mmCIF file of C-alpha atoms and ligand atoms in Angstrom:
data_model
loop_
_atom_site.group_PDB
_atom_site.id
_atom_site.type_symbol
_atom_site.label_atom_id
_atom_site.label_comp_id
_atom_site.label_asym_id
_atom_site.label_seq_id
_atom_site.Cartn_x
_atom_site.Cartn_y
_atom_site.Cartn_z
ATOM 1 C CA MET A 1 -41.767 -101.374 31.286
ATOM 2 C CA LYS A 2 -43.365 -100.343 34.572
ATOM 3 C CA ILE A 3 -47.094 -100.513 33.929
ATOM 4 C CA GLY A 4 -49.936 -99.382 36.189
ATOM 5 C CA ILE A 5 -53.280 -101.156 35.695
ATOM 6 C CA VAL A 6 -56.558 -99.758 36.987
ATOM 7 C CA CYS A 7 -59.619 -102.023 36.856
ATOM 8 C CA TYR A 8 -62.679 -103.257 38.700
ATOM 9 C CA PRO A 9 -61.547 -106.130 40.917
ATOM 10 C CA THR A 10 -64.851 -108.029 40.784
ATOM 11 C CA PHE A 11 -66.096 -111.011 38.758
ATOM 12 C CA GLY A 12 -66.944 -108.812 35.709
ATOM 13 C CA GLY A 13 -65.236 -109.446 32.374
ATOM 14 C CA SER A 14 -63.293 -106.171 32.317
ATOM 15 C CA GLY A 15 -61.604 -106.995 35.626
ATOM 16 C CA VAL A 16 -60.836 -110.522 34.466
ATOM 17 C CA VAL A 17 -59.262 -109.269 31.228
ATOM 18 C CA ALA A 18 -57.214 -106.614 33.066
ATOM 19 C CA THR A 19 -55.985 -109.172 35.603
ATOM 20 C CA GLU A 20 -55.034 -111.826 33.050
ATOM 21 C CA LEU A 21 -53.305 -109.138 30.999
ATOM 22 C CA GLY A 22 -51.303 -107.910 33.994
ATOM 23 C CA ILE A 23 -50.250 -111.432 34.954
ATOM 24 C CA GLU A 24 -49.127 -112.199 31.407
ATOM 25 C CA LEU A 25 -47.249 -108.879 31.116
ATOM 26 C CA SER A 26 -45.419 -109.682 34.344
ATOM 27 C CA LYS A 27 -44.427 -113.090 32.940
ATOM 28 C CA ARG A 28 -43.022 -111.253 29.931
ATOM 29 C CA GLY A 29 -40.721 -109.258 32.221
ATOM 30 C CA HIS A 30 -42.743 -106.094 32.860
ATOM 31 C CA GLU A 31 -43.293 -104.712 36.344
ATOM 32 C CA VAL A 32 -47.050 -104.496 36.859
ATOM 33 C CA HIS A 33 -48.873 -102.467 39.512
ATOM 34 C CA PHE A 34 -52.608 -103.075 40.021
ATOM 35 C CA ILE A 35 -54.303 -100.069 41.597
ATOM 36 C CA THR A 36 -57.879 -100.691 42.708
ATOM 37 C CA TYR A 37 -60.094 -100.991 45.797
ATOM 38 C CA LYS A 38 -59.754 -104.749 46.338
ATOM 39 C CA GLN A 39 -57.365 -107.438 45.195
ATOM 40 C CA PRO A 40 -58.734 -108.600 41.809
ATOM 41 C CA VAL A 41 -60.496 -111.988 42.066
ATOM 42 C CA ARG A 42 -58.194 -113.759 39.643
ATOM 43 C CA LEU A 43 -54.998 -112.188 40.995
ATOM 44 C CA ASP A 44 -53.367 -114.796 43.157
ATOM 45 C CA LEU A 45 -49.867 -114.314 41.808
ATOM 46 C CA LEU A 46 -48.430 -111.375 43.719
ATOM 47 C CA GLY A 47 -44.652 -111.511 43.362
ATOM 48 C CA SER A 48 -41.620 -109.498 42.486
ATOM 49 C CA ASN A 49 -43.186 -108.371 39.197
ATOM 50 C CA VAL A 50 -46.828 -108.068 40.284
ATOM 51 C CA HIS A 51 -47.899 -105.577 42.910
ATOM 52 C CA TYR A 52 -51.261 -104.555 44.264
ATOM 53 C CA HIS A 53 -51.988 -101.140 45.784
ATOM 54 C CA GLU A 54 -55.312 -100.714 47.518
ATOM 55 C CA VAL A 55 -57.383 -97.580 47.109
ATOM 56 C CA THR A 56 -59.121 -96.806 50.394
ATOM 57 C CA VAL A 57 -62.065 -94.449 50.632
ATOM 58 C CA PRO A 58 -62.636 -93.454 54.254
ATOM 59 C CA GLU A 59 -66.295 -93.088 55.230
ATOM 60 C CA TYR A 60 -67.185 -89.518 56.073
ATOM 61 C CA PRO A 61 -70.769 -88.762 57.169
ATOM 62 C CA LEU A 62 -70.905 -85.428 55.344
ATOM 63 C CA PHE A 63 -70.633 -87.196 52.006
ATOM 64 C CA HIS A 64 -73.778 -88.738 50.602
ATOM 65 C CA TYR A 65 -71.489 -90.453 48.034
ATOM 66 C CA GLN A 66 -67.919 -91.302 49.037
ATOM 67 C CA PRO A 67 -65.523 -89.740 46.464
ATOM 68 C CA TYR A 68 -63.789 -92.824 44.974
ATOM 69 C CA GLU A 69 -62.386 -90.907 41.958
ATOM 70 C CA LEU A 70 -60.599 -88.529 44.317
ATOM 71 C CA ALA A 71 -59.057 -91.330 46.367
ATOM 72 C CA LEU A 72 -58.078 -93.192 43.180
ATOM 73 C CA THR A 73 -56.513 -90.059 41.682
ATOM 74 C CA SER A 74 -54.418 -89.419 44.796
ATOM 75 C CA LYS A 75 -53.336 -93.060 44.939
ATOM 76 C CA LEU A 76 -52.365 -93.001 41.266
ATOM 77 C CA VAL A 77 -50.205 -89.911 41.746
ATOM 78 C CA ASP A 78 -48.528 -91.406 44.826
ATOM 79 C CA MET A 79 -47.886 -94.823 43.249
ATOM 80 C CA VAL A 80 -46.567 -93.387 39.976
ATOM 81 C CA LYS A 81 -44.074 -91.293 41.916
ATOM 82 C CA LEU A 82 -43.100 -94.060 44.354
ATOM 83 C CA HIS A 83 -42.710 -96.889 41.824
ATOM 84 C CA LYS A 84 -41.722 -94.789 38.800
ATOM 85 C CA ILE A 85 -44.639 -96.206 36.798
ATOM 86 C CA GLU A 86 -44.110 -95.266 33.142
ATOM 87 C CA ILE A 87 -47.541 -95.866 31.638
ATOM 88 C CA LEU A 88 -51.062 -96.302 32.999
ATOM 89 C CA HIS A 89 -53.580 -98.703 31.438
ATOM 90 C CA VAL A 90 -57.129 -98.109 32.636
ATOM 91 C CA HIS A 91 -59.864 -100.656 32.016
ATOM 92 C CA TYR A 92 -63.416 -99.306 31.864
ATOM 93 C CA ALA A 93 -63.823 -95.606 31.165
ATOM 94 C CA ILE A 94 -65.944 -94.781 34.207
ATOM 95 C CA PRO A 95 -64.464 -93.385 36.375
ATOM 96 C CA HIS A 96 -61.003 -94.798 35.645
ATOM 97 C CA ALA A 97 -60.144 -92.784 32.521
ATOM 98 C CA TYR A 98 -61.382 -89.648 34.249
ATOM 99 C CA ALA A 99 -59.319 -90.233 37.425
ATOM 100 C CA ALA A 100 -56.288 -91.116 35.290
ATOM 101 C CA TYR A 101 -56.525 -87.803 33.433
ATOM 102 C CA MET A 102 -56.669 -85.869 36.709
ATOM 103 C CA ALA A 103 -53.633 -87.811 38.011
ATOM 104 C CA LYS A 104 -51.788 -87.084 34.780
ATOM 105 C CA LYS A 105 -52.440 -83.345 35.133
ATOM 106 C CA MET A 106 -51.250 -83.343 38.757
ATOM 107 C CA LEU A 107 -48.086 -85.218 37.830
ATOM 108 C CA GLN A 108 -47.444 -82.808 34.965
ATOM 109 C CA GLU A 109 -47.246 -79.995 37.532
ATOM 110 C CA GLU A 110 -44.248 -81.841 38.970
ATOM 111 C CA GLY A 111 -42.601 -82.430 35.596
ATOM 112 C CA ILE A 112 -43.672 -86.094 35.394
ATOM 113 C CA TYR A 113 -45.345 -87.221 32.181
ATOM 114 C CA LEU A 114 -47.711 -90.193 32.440
ATOM 115 C CA PRO A 115 -49.229 -91.570 29.214
ATOM 116 C CA ILE A 116 -52.679 -93.123 29.575
ATOM 117 C CA VAL A 117 -54.110 -96.046 27.625
ATOM 118 C CA THR A 118 -57.872 -96.519 28.042
ATOM 119 C CA THR A 119 -59.592 -99.795 27.171
ATOM 120 C CA LEU A 120 -63.335 -99.617 26.564
ATOM 121 C CA HIS A 121 -65.133 -102.778 27.628
ATOM 122 C CA GLY A 122 -68.782 -102.345 26.762
ATOM 123 C CA THR A 123 -71.169 -101.271 29.441
ATOM 124 C CA ASP A 124 -68.979 -98.200 30.036
ATOM 125 C CA ILE A 125 -70.117 -97.188 26.529
ATOM 126 C CA THR A 126 -73.370 -98.890 25.632
ATOM 127 C CA LEU A 127 -75.246 -98.936 28.937
ATOM 128 C CA VAL A 128 -73.789 -96.502 31.445
ATOM 129 C CA GLY A 129 -71.351 -94.212 29.644
ATOM 130 C CA SER A 130 -73.750 -92.884 27.053
ATOM 131 C CA HIS A 131 -76.303 -91.872 29.694
ATOM 132 C CA PRO A 132 -76.687 -88.060 29.638
ATOM 133 C CA PHE A 133 -75.540 -87.934 33.282
ATOM 134 C CA TYR A 134 -72.100 -89.256 32.326
ATOM 135 C CA LYS A 135 -71.692 -88.663 28.600
ATOM 136 C CA THR A 136 -69.849 -85.327 28.765
ATOM 137 C CA ALA A 137 -67.216 -86.591 31.191
ATOM 138 C CA VAL A 138 -66.834 -89.924 29.388
ATOM 139 C CA THR A 139 -66.346 -88.213 26.009
ATOM 140 C CA PHE A 140 -63.771 -85.902 27.557
ATOM 141 C CA SER A 141 -61.872 -88.778 29.236
ATOM 142 C CA ILE A 142 -61.751 -90.863 26.044
ATOM 143 C CA ASN A 143 -60.543 -87.889 23.993
ATOM 144 C CA LYS A 144 -57.877 -87.047 26.563
ATOM 145 C CA SER A 145 -56.438 -90.581 26.671
ATOM 146 C CA ASP A 146 -53.136 -91.005 24.821
ATOM 147 C CA ALA A 147 -54.343 -94.256 23.288
ATOM 148 C CA VAL A 148 -57.781 -95.875 23.239
ATOM 149 C CA THR A 149 -58.592 -99.520 22.613
ATOM 150 C CA SER A 150 -61.876 -101.377 22.373
ATOM 151 C CA VAL A 151 -62.438 -105.093 22.845
ATOM 152 C CA SER A 152 -64.308 -105.589 19.555
ATOM 153 C CA GLU A 153 -64.980 -103.900 16.241
ATOM 154 C CA SER A 154 -68.641 -103.663 17.214
ATOM 155 C CA LEU A 155 -67.792 -101.721 20.388
ATOM 156 C CA LYS A 156 -65.551 -99.392 18.384
ATOM 157 C CA GLN A 157 -68.456 -98.631 16.032
ATOM 158 C CA ASP A 158 -70.841 -98.132 18.991
ATOM 159 C CA THR A 159 -68.372 -95.717 20.587
ATOM 160 C CA LEU A 160 -67.992 -93.692 17.392
ATOM 161 C CA ARG A 161 -71.784 -93.619 16.973
ATOM 162 C CA LEU A 162 -72.617 -92.635 20.544
ATOM 163 C CA PHE A 163 -69.796 -90.175 21.339
ATOM 164 C CA ASP A 164 -67.965 -87.381 19.563
ATOM 165 C CA ILE A 165 -64.558 -89.094 19.506
ATOM 166 C CA LYS A 166 -61.443 -87.368 18.159
ATOM 167 C CA ASN A 167 -59.006 -90.181 19.014
ATOM 168 C CA ASP A 168 -58.237 -93.294 16.968
ATOM 169 C CA ILE A 169 -59.698 -96.421 18.530
ATOM 170 C CA HIS A 170 -57.577 -99.573 18.179
ATOM 171 C CA VAL A 171 -59.451 -102.845 18.331
ATOM 172 C CA VAL A 172 -57.595 -105.274 20.594
ATOM 173 C CA THR A 173 -59.901 -108.177 21.228
ATOM 174 C CA ASN A 174 -60.220 -110.005 24.506
ATOM 175 C CA PHE A 175 -58.124 -113.119 24.803
ATOM 176 C CA ILE A 176 -57.820 -116.470 26.505
ATOM 177 C CA ASP A 177 -54.978 -118.624 27.762
ATOM 178 C CA ILE A 178 -55.737 -121.701 25.669
ATOM 179 C CA ALA A 179 -53.085 -123.777 27.424
ATOM 180 C CA LYS A 180 -54.808 -123.231 30.772
ATOM 181 C CA HIS A 181 -58.088 -124.516 29.350
ATOM 182 C CA THR A 182 -56.558 -127.564 27.711
ATOM 183 C CA HIS A 183 -54.698 -129.730 30.185
ATOM 184 C CA GLN A 184 -56.226 -128.865 33.510
ATOM 185 C CA PHE A 185 -58.456 -131.865 34.144
ATOM 186 C CA ASN A 186 -58.110 -135.529 33.238
ATOM 187 C CA ASP A 187 -61.381 -136.187 34.989
ATOM 188 C CA CYS A 188 -63.615 -133.282 35.929
ATOM 189 C CA GLN A 189 -66.038 -135.547 37.830
ATOM 190 C CA ARG A 190 -69.024 -134.835 35.637
ATOM 191 C CA ASP A 191 -70.948 -137.651 37.314
ATOM 192 C CA LEU A 192 -71.219 -135.593 40.515
ATOM 193 C CA LEU A 193 -73.766 -133.325 38.812
ATOM 194 C CA ALA A 194 -75.471 -135.263 36.074
ATOM 195 C CA ASN A 195 -76.275 -138.769 34.934
ATOM 196 C CA GLU A 196 -74.348 -140.117 31.980
ATOM 197 C CA ASP A 197 -77.281 -139.688 29.594
ATOM 198 C CA GLU A 198 -77.924 -136.058 30.631
ATOM 199 C CA LYS A 199 -76.484 -133.159 28.648
ATOM 200 C CA ILE A 200 -75.071 -130.276 30.686
ATOM 201 C CA ILE A 201 -75.996 -126.740 29.651
ATOM 202 C CA THR A 202 -74.232 -123.811 31.320
ATOM 203 C CA HIS A 203 -74.724 -120.078 31.707
ATOM 204 C CA ILE A 204 -72.226 -117.799 33.451
ATOM 205 C CA SER A 205 -72.818 -114.090 34.034
ATOM 206 C CA ASN A 206 -73.420 -111.382 36.590
ATOM 207 C CA PHE A 207 -77.194 -111.932 36.353
ATOM 208 C CA ARG A 208 -78.077 -108.411 35.294
ATOM 209 C CA GLU A 209 -81.086 -107.580 33.118
ATOM 210 C CA VAL A 210 -78.892 -107.163 30.029
ATOM 211 C CA LYS A 211 -78.044 -110.907 30.184
ATOM 212 C CA ARG A 212 -81.698 -111.878 29.590
ATOM 213 C CA ILE A 213 -81.642 -114.634 32.195
ATOM 214 C CA PRO A 214 -85.310 -115.682 31.576
ATOM 215 C CA ASP A 215 -84.294 -116.542 27.974
ATOM 216 C CA VAL A 216 -81.654 -118.939 29.340
ATOM 217 C CA ILE A 217 -84.247 -120.691 31.497
ATOM 218 C CA LYS A 218 -86.908 -120.817 28.772
ATOM 219 C CA THR A 219 -84.417 -122.190 26.229
ATOM 220 C CA PHE A 220 -83.380 -124.851 28.711
ATOM 221 C CA PHE A 221 -87.043 -125.603 29.429
ATOM 222 C CA ASN A 222 -87.527 -126.416 25.721
ATOM 223 C CA ILE A 223 -84.327 -128.481 25.560
ATOM 224 C CA GLN A 224 -85.171 -130.675 28.558
ATOM 225 C CA LYS A 225 -88.583 -131.462 27.052
ATOM 226 C CA GLU A 226 -86.749 -133.254 24.226
ATOM 227 C CA ILE A 227 -83.598 -134.708 25.826
ATOM 228 C CA PRO A 228 -82.375 -135.429 29.368
ATOM 229 C CA ALA A 229 -80.458 -132.341 30.512
ATOM 230 C CA LYS A 230 -79.294 -130.241 33.465
ATOM 231 C CA LEU A 231 -78.686 -126.489 33.615
ATOM 232 C CA MET A 232 -75.786 -124.941 35.554
ATOM 233 C CA MET A 233 -76.349 -121.270 36.419
ATOM 234 C CA VAL A 234 -73.127 -119.629 37.619
ATOM 235 C CA GLY A 235 -72.904 -116.100 39.025
ATOM 236 C CA GLU A 236 -74.628 -113.611 41.284
ATOM 237 C CA GLY A 237 -76.798 -110.596 40.538
ATOM 238 C CA PRO A 238 -80.266 -109.056 40.749
ATOM 239 C CA GLU A 239 -81.844 -111.470 38.254
ATOM 240 C CA LYS A 240 -80.861 -114.590 40.201
ATOM 241 C CA GLU A 241 -83.841 -114.714 42.542
ATOM 242 C CA PRO A 242 -86.469 -114.173 39.826
ATOM 243 C CA ALA A 243 -84.683 -116.885 37.823
ATOM 244 C CA GLU A 244 -84.983 -119.351 40.699
ATOM 245 C CA GLN A 245 -88.676 -118.440 40.918
ATOM 246 C CA LEU A 246 -89.161 -119.000 37.181
ATOM 247 C CA CYS A 247 -87.604 -122.472 37.464
ATOM 248 C CA ILE A 248 -90.127 -123.327 40.187
ATOM 249 C CA GLU A 249 -93.023 -122.000 38.079
ATOM 250 C CA LEU A 250 -91.886 -124.124 35.124
ATOM 251 C CA GLY A 251 -91.429 -127.177 37.354
ATOM 252 C CA ILE A 252 -87.755 -127.632 36.450
ATOM 253 C CA GLU A 253 -86.137 -126.624 39.748
ATOM 254 C CA ASP A 254 -84.657 -130.094 40.254
ATOM 255 C CA LYS A 255 -82.865 -129.839 36.912
ATOM 256 C CA VAL A 256 -81.279 -126.421 37.490
ATOM 257 C CA ILE A 257 -78.328 -125.800 39.806
ATOM 258 C CA PHE A 258 -77.520 -122.239 40.915
ATOM 259 C CA PHE A 259 -73.874 -122.060 41.969
ATOM 260 C CA GLY A 260 -73.421 -118.358 42.795
ATOM 261 C CA ASN A 261 -70.012 -116.868 42.010
ATOM 262 C CA SER A 262 -67.446 -119.575 41.500
ATOM 263 C CA HIS A 263 -63.673 -119.875 41.387
ATOM 264 C CA GLU A 264 -64.122 -123.192 39.601
ATOM 265 C CA ILE A 265 -65.245 -121.928 36.200
ATOM 266 C CA ASP A 266 -62.751 -124.183 34.425
ATOM 267 C CA ARG A 267 -64.109 -127.284 36.140
ATOM 268 C CA ILE A 268 -67.726 -126.325 35.382
ATOM 269 C CA LEU A 269 -66.874 -125.720 31.723
ATOM 270 C CA CYS A 270 -64.946 -128.977 31.586
ATOM 271 C CA TYR A 271 -68.154 -130.958 32.005
ATOM 272 C CA SER A 272 -70.432 -128.666 29.970
ATOM 273 C CA ASP A 273 -71.876 -129.626 26.589
ATOM 274 C CA LEU A 274 -73.373 -126.263 25.656
ATOM 275 C CA PHE A 275 -73.133 -122.632 26.768
ATOM 276 C CA ILE A 276 -76.025 -120.153 26.482
ATOM 277 C CA LEU A 277 -75.510 -116.380 26.190
ATOM 278 C CA PRO A 278 -78.713 -114.638 25.030
ATOM 279 C CA SER A 279 -77.644 -111.074 26.026
ATOM 280 C CA LYS A 280 -79.450 -107.951 24.870
ATOM 281 C CA THR A 281 -76.086 -106.223 24.345
ATOM 282 C CA GLU A 282 -72.624 -107.686 24.682
ATOM 283 C CA SER A 283 -69.502 -105.929 23.456
ATOM 284 C CA PHE A 284 -67.529 -109.171 23.224
ATOM 285 C CA GLY A 285 -68.777 -112.032 25.419
ATOM 286 C CA LEU A 286 -65.688 -113.178 27.300
ATOM 287 C CA ALA A 287 -67.733 -115.857 29.053
ATOM 288 C CA ALA A 288 -68.578 -117.387 25.653
ATOM 289 C CA LEU A 289 -64.898 -117.351 24.667
ATOM 290 C CA GLU A 290 -63.952 -119.081 27.917
ATOM 291 C CA ALA A 291 -66.561 -121.737 27.169
ATOM 292 C CA MET A 292 -65.291 -122.223 23.618
ATOM 293 C CA ALA A 293 -61.708 -122.515 24.852
ATOM 294 C CA SER A 294 -62.920 -125.445 26.950
ATOM 295 C CA GLY A 295 -64.494 -126.997 23.848
ATOM 296 C CA VAL A 296 -68.051 -125.928 24.652
ATOM 297 C CA PRO A 297 -70.230 -124.738 21.722
ATOM 298 C CA VAL A 298 -72.237 -121.550 22.222
ATOM 299 C CA ILE A 299 -75.892 -120.709 21.629
ATOM 300 C CA SER A 300 -76.074 -116.928 21.756
ATOM 301 C CA SER A 301 -77.811 -113.819 20.574
ATOM 302 C CA ASP A 302 -76.302 -111.974 17.638
ATOM 303 C CA SER A 303 -75.938 -108.695 19.524
ATOM 304 C CA GLY A 304 -72.856 -106.431 19.653
ATOM 305 C CA GLY A 305 -69.508 -108.177 19.316
ATOM 306 C CA ILE A 306 -70.751 -111.735 19.869
ATOM 307 C CA PRO A 307 -70.704 -112.605 16.122
ATOM 308 C CA GLU A 308 -66.983 -111.714 16.114
ATOM 309 C CA VAL A 309 -66.454 -114.484 18.673
ATOM 310 C CA ASN A 310 -69.127 -117.130 18.080
ATOM 311 C CA ILE A 311 -69.293 -118.153 14.422
ATOM 312 C CA HIS A 312 -72.778 -119.173 13.271
ATOM 313 C CA GLY A 313 -72.915 -122.841 12.289
ATOM 314 C CA VAL A 314 -69.300 -123.419 13.326
ATOM 315 C CA SER A 315 -68.647 -122.793 17.023
ATOM 316 C CA GLY A 316 -72.354 -122.602 17.807
ATOM 317 C CA TYR A 317 -75.332 -120.625 16.569
ATOM 318 C CA LEU A 318 -76.543 -117.020 16.664
ATOM 319 C CA SER A 319 -80.170 -115.959 17.014
ATOM 320 C CA GLN A 320 -81.924 -112.617 17.216
ATOM 321 C CA VAL A 321 -82.212 -111.205 20.719
ATOM 322 C CA GLY A 322 -85.221 -112.775 22.461
ATOM 323 C CA ASP A 323 -85.799 -115.539 19.905
ATOM 324 C CA VAL A 324 -86.049 -118.372 22.425
ATOM 325 C CA GLU A 325 -87.615 -120.765 19.884
ATOM 326 C CA ASP A 326 -84.677 -120.374 17.501
ATOM 327 C CA MET A 327 -82.134 -120.787 20.308
ATOM 328 C CA SER A 328 -83.931 -123.937 21.497
ATOM 329 C CA LYS A 329 -84.030 -125.371 17.971
ATOM 330 C CA ASN A 330 -80.318 -124.651 17.455
ATOM 331 C CA ALA A 331 -79.383 -126.102 20.832
ATOM 332 C CA LEU A 332 -81.190 -129.342 20.022
ATOM 333 C CA LEU A 333 -79.554 -129.455 16.593
ATOM 334 C CA ILE A 334 -76.177 -129.582 18.352
ATOM 335 C CA LEU A 335 -77.103 -131.774 21.296
ATOM 336 C CA LYS A 336 -79.305 -134.452 19.730
ATOM 337 C CA ASP A 337 -76.572 -136.138 17.752
ATOM 338 C CA GLU A 338 -73.254 -137.209 19.333
ATOM 339 C CA ASN A 339 -71.252 -136.730 16.118
ATOM 340 C CA THR A 340 -72.647 -133.246 15.577
ATOM 341 C CA LEU A 341 -71.877 -132.370 19.190
ATOM 342 C CA ALA A 342 -68.298 -133.648 18.869
ATOM 343 C CA ASN A 343 -67.795 -131.584 15.680
ATOM 344 C CA PHE A 344 -69.136 -128.414 17.289
ATOM 345 C CA LYS A 345 -66.956 -128.967 20.368
ATOM 346 C CA GLU A 346 -63.855 -129.272 18.223
ATOM 347 C CA ALA A 347 -64.785 -126.253 16.090
ATOM 348 C CA ALA A 348 -65.506 -124.152 19.206
ATOM 349 C CA LYS A 349 -62.050 -124.905 20.569
ATOM 350 C CA LYS A 350 -60.455 -124.126 17.205
ATOM 351 C CA GLN A 351 -62.271 -120.789 16.954
ATOM 352 C CA ALA A 352 -61.157 -119.890 20.509
ATOM 353 C CA CYS A 353 -57.528 -120.400 19.423
ATOM 354 C CA ASN A 354 -57.859 -117.257 17.275
ATOM 355 C CA PHE A 355 -57.988 -115.325 20.571
ATOM 356 C CA ASP A 356 -54.995 -116.933 22.223
ATOM 357 C CA ILE A 357 -53.297 -114.744 24.818
ATOM 358 C CA TYR A 358 -49.922 -115.098 23.074
ATOM 359 C CA GLN A 359 -51.298 -113.401 19.970
ATOM 360 C CA ILE A 360 -53.130 -110.585 21.739
ATOM 361 C CA VAL A 361 -50.872 -109.410 24.601
ATOM 362 C CA PRO A 362 -48.062 -108.340 22.195
ATOM 363 C CA LYS A 363 -50.614 -105.976 20.628
ATOM 364 C CA TYR A 364 -50.980 -104.188 23.965
ATOM 365 C CA GLU A 365 -47.197 -104.085 24.368
ATOM 366 C CA ALA A 366 -46.904 -102.501 20.926
ATOM 367 C CA ILE A 367 -49.520 -99.900 21.881
ATOM 368 C CA TYR A 368 -47.654 -99.090 25.135
ATOM 369 C CA GLU A 369 -44.377 -98.673 23.254
ATOM 370 C CA ALA A 370 -45.890 -96.518 20.507
ATOM 371 C CA THR A 371 -47.707 -94.373 23.092
ATOM 372 C CA LEU A 372 -44.571 -93.899 25.191
ATOM 373 C CA SER A 373 -42.539 -92.913 22.110
ATOM 374 C CA LYS A 374 -45.254 -90.569 20.862
ATOM 375 C CA CYS A 375 -45.511 -88.883 24.269
ATOM 376 C CA LYS A 376 -41.718 -88.621 24.688
ATOM 377 C CA ALA A 377 -41.459 -86.985 21.276
ATOM 378 C CA LEU A 378 -43.972 -84.351 22.379
ATOM 379 C CA LEU A 379 -41.981 -83.411 25.520
HETATM 380 O O1 LIG B 401 -71.469 -107.461 31.357
HETATM 381 C C1 LIG B 401 -70.572 -108.051 31.938
HETATM 382 O O2 LIG B 401 -70.486 -109.268 31.947
HETATM 383 C C2 LIG B 401 -69.543 -107.284 32.701
HETATM 384 C C3 LIG B 401 -68.878 -106.300 31.796
HETATM 385 C C4 LIG B 401 -67.693 -105.645 32.484
HETATM 386 O O3 LIG B 401 -67.618 -104.454 32.323
HETATM 387 O O4 LIG B 401 -66.861 -106.268 33.101
HETATM 388 O O5 LIG B 401 -68.441 -106.996 30.636
HETATM 389 C C5 LIG B 401 -68.086 -106.222 29.514
HETATM 390 O O6 LIG B 401 -66.681 -106.388 29.320
HETATM 391 C C6 LIG B 401 -66.288 -107.742 29.012
HETATM 392 C C7 LIG B 401 -64.768 -107.772 28.917
HETATM 393 O O7 LIG B 401 -64.291 -106.955 27.904
HETATM 394 C C8 LIG B 401 -66.973 -108.193 27.725
HETATM 395 O O8 LIG B 401 -66.598 -109.509 27.412
HETATM 396 C C9 LIG B 401 -68.500 -108.130 27.913
HETATM 397 O O9 LIG B 401 -69.115 -108.459 26.698
HETATM 398 C C10 LIG B 401 -68.907 -106.705 28.321
HETATM 399 N N1 LIG B 401 -70.325 -106.695 28.675
HETATM 400 C C11 LIG B 401 -71.240 -106.058 27.932
HETATM 401 O O10 LIG B 401 -70.981 -105.451 26.906
HETATM 402 C C12 LIG B 401 -72.641 -106.170 28.416
#
């Protein structure tokens, strides 16, 4: 198949999922075309089956806001015609599903039929999409997609609750390439960052309010009172500076390392003992899955789709949003005893295997095929 993929090219989970999906589809013999404004961060494999087409939005002083949807729509039409793209998979409803629908209508005028698959990722529904400013257009775009998927059952239910949806929503969970997380390092040089007796706790996110960064710091503060430990904070975002300030106020700044965005997530996870994800809402929690795939147990909130990924008492523990005391208690339960820690590490890895890329990508292929057949039958 010739598949177009539209996504955000940044460090966010939706872009990561779209990129890993495209790479895997290309390995399975499909021709994949990424169409976005920058080469996706994890896309380093451009080749005969993977192409990248940049959407450029020229600055024009008349516009207070530069019209990205318009530029994306035009690019989609041009690329579909040039490369004979058969199906378009858009990740994140805003504005991708909307631009895709406009492109589809323009192509229809020329007798070209382009089926659209929209994957909902979370914030496009729970945080941004349901805002009254966007809701009408988001509802329309979801209903006009030829197939809709969501990355968890919880997100599907949120979508049905928040929007008036006429389409079926297929749950296709996020996935992970287990093999990649298994054999990469013989020695990840843990001793560069921590002493042998120190446990390493990690948090990775885009440091937005929804991630509840102060809860990560406060939980770590409680942990390090009981056992020697270091905290690795990976990512960039508006909550990073206040977090650095909080570490100073609590007197733990020498125990917390802020990395910024990193291309070495696998190495950081390789030497981690525990991952913390206390988010207020989280449709899936790809970062937690990546941690588990590296054998790192997860202390998380129980919000959104996280309980579908992190199993309480098995791969880690779940607490109510904001319950720092419970998260601290659970973290210490795992970390204080080496046998317990080893068991949780093994169970985390095992649970991650349920989301192996080789089980999930065929589900997308099946959806593409069914959508293409359904659309051809309607012609
Ligand atoms: O919140 C983020 O970390 C970024 C956001 C995005 O849109 O990229 O992530 C969302 O999509 C990820 C991939 O499907 C999910 O794993 C995250 O849980 C989801 N974030 C939220 O729901 C807050």
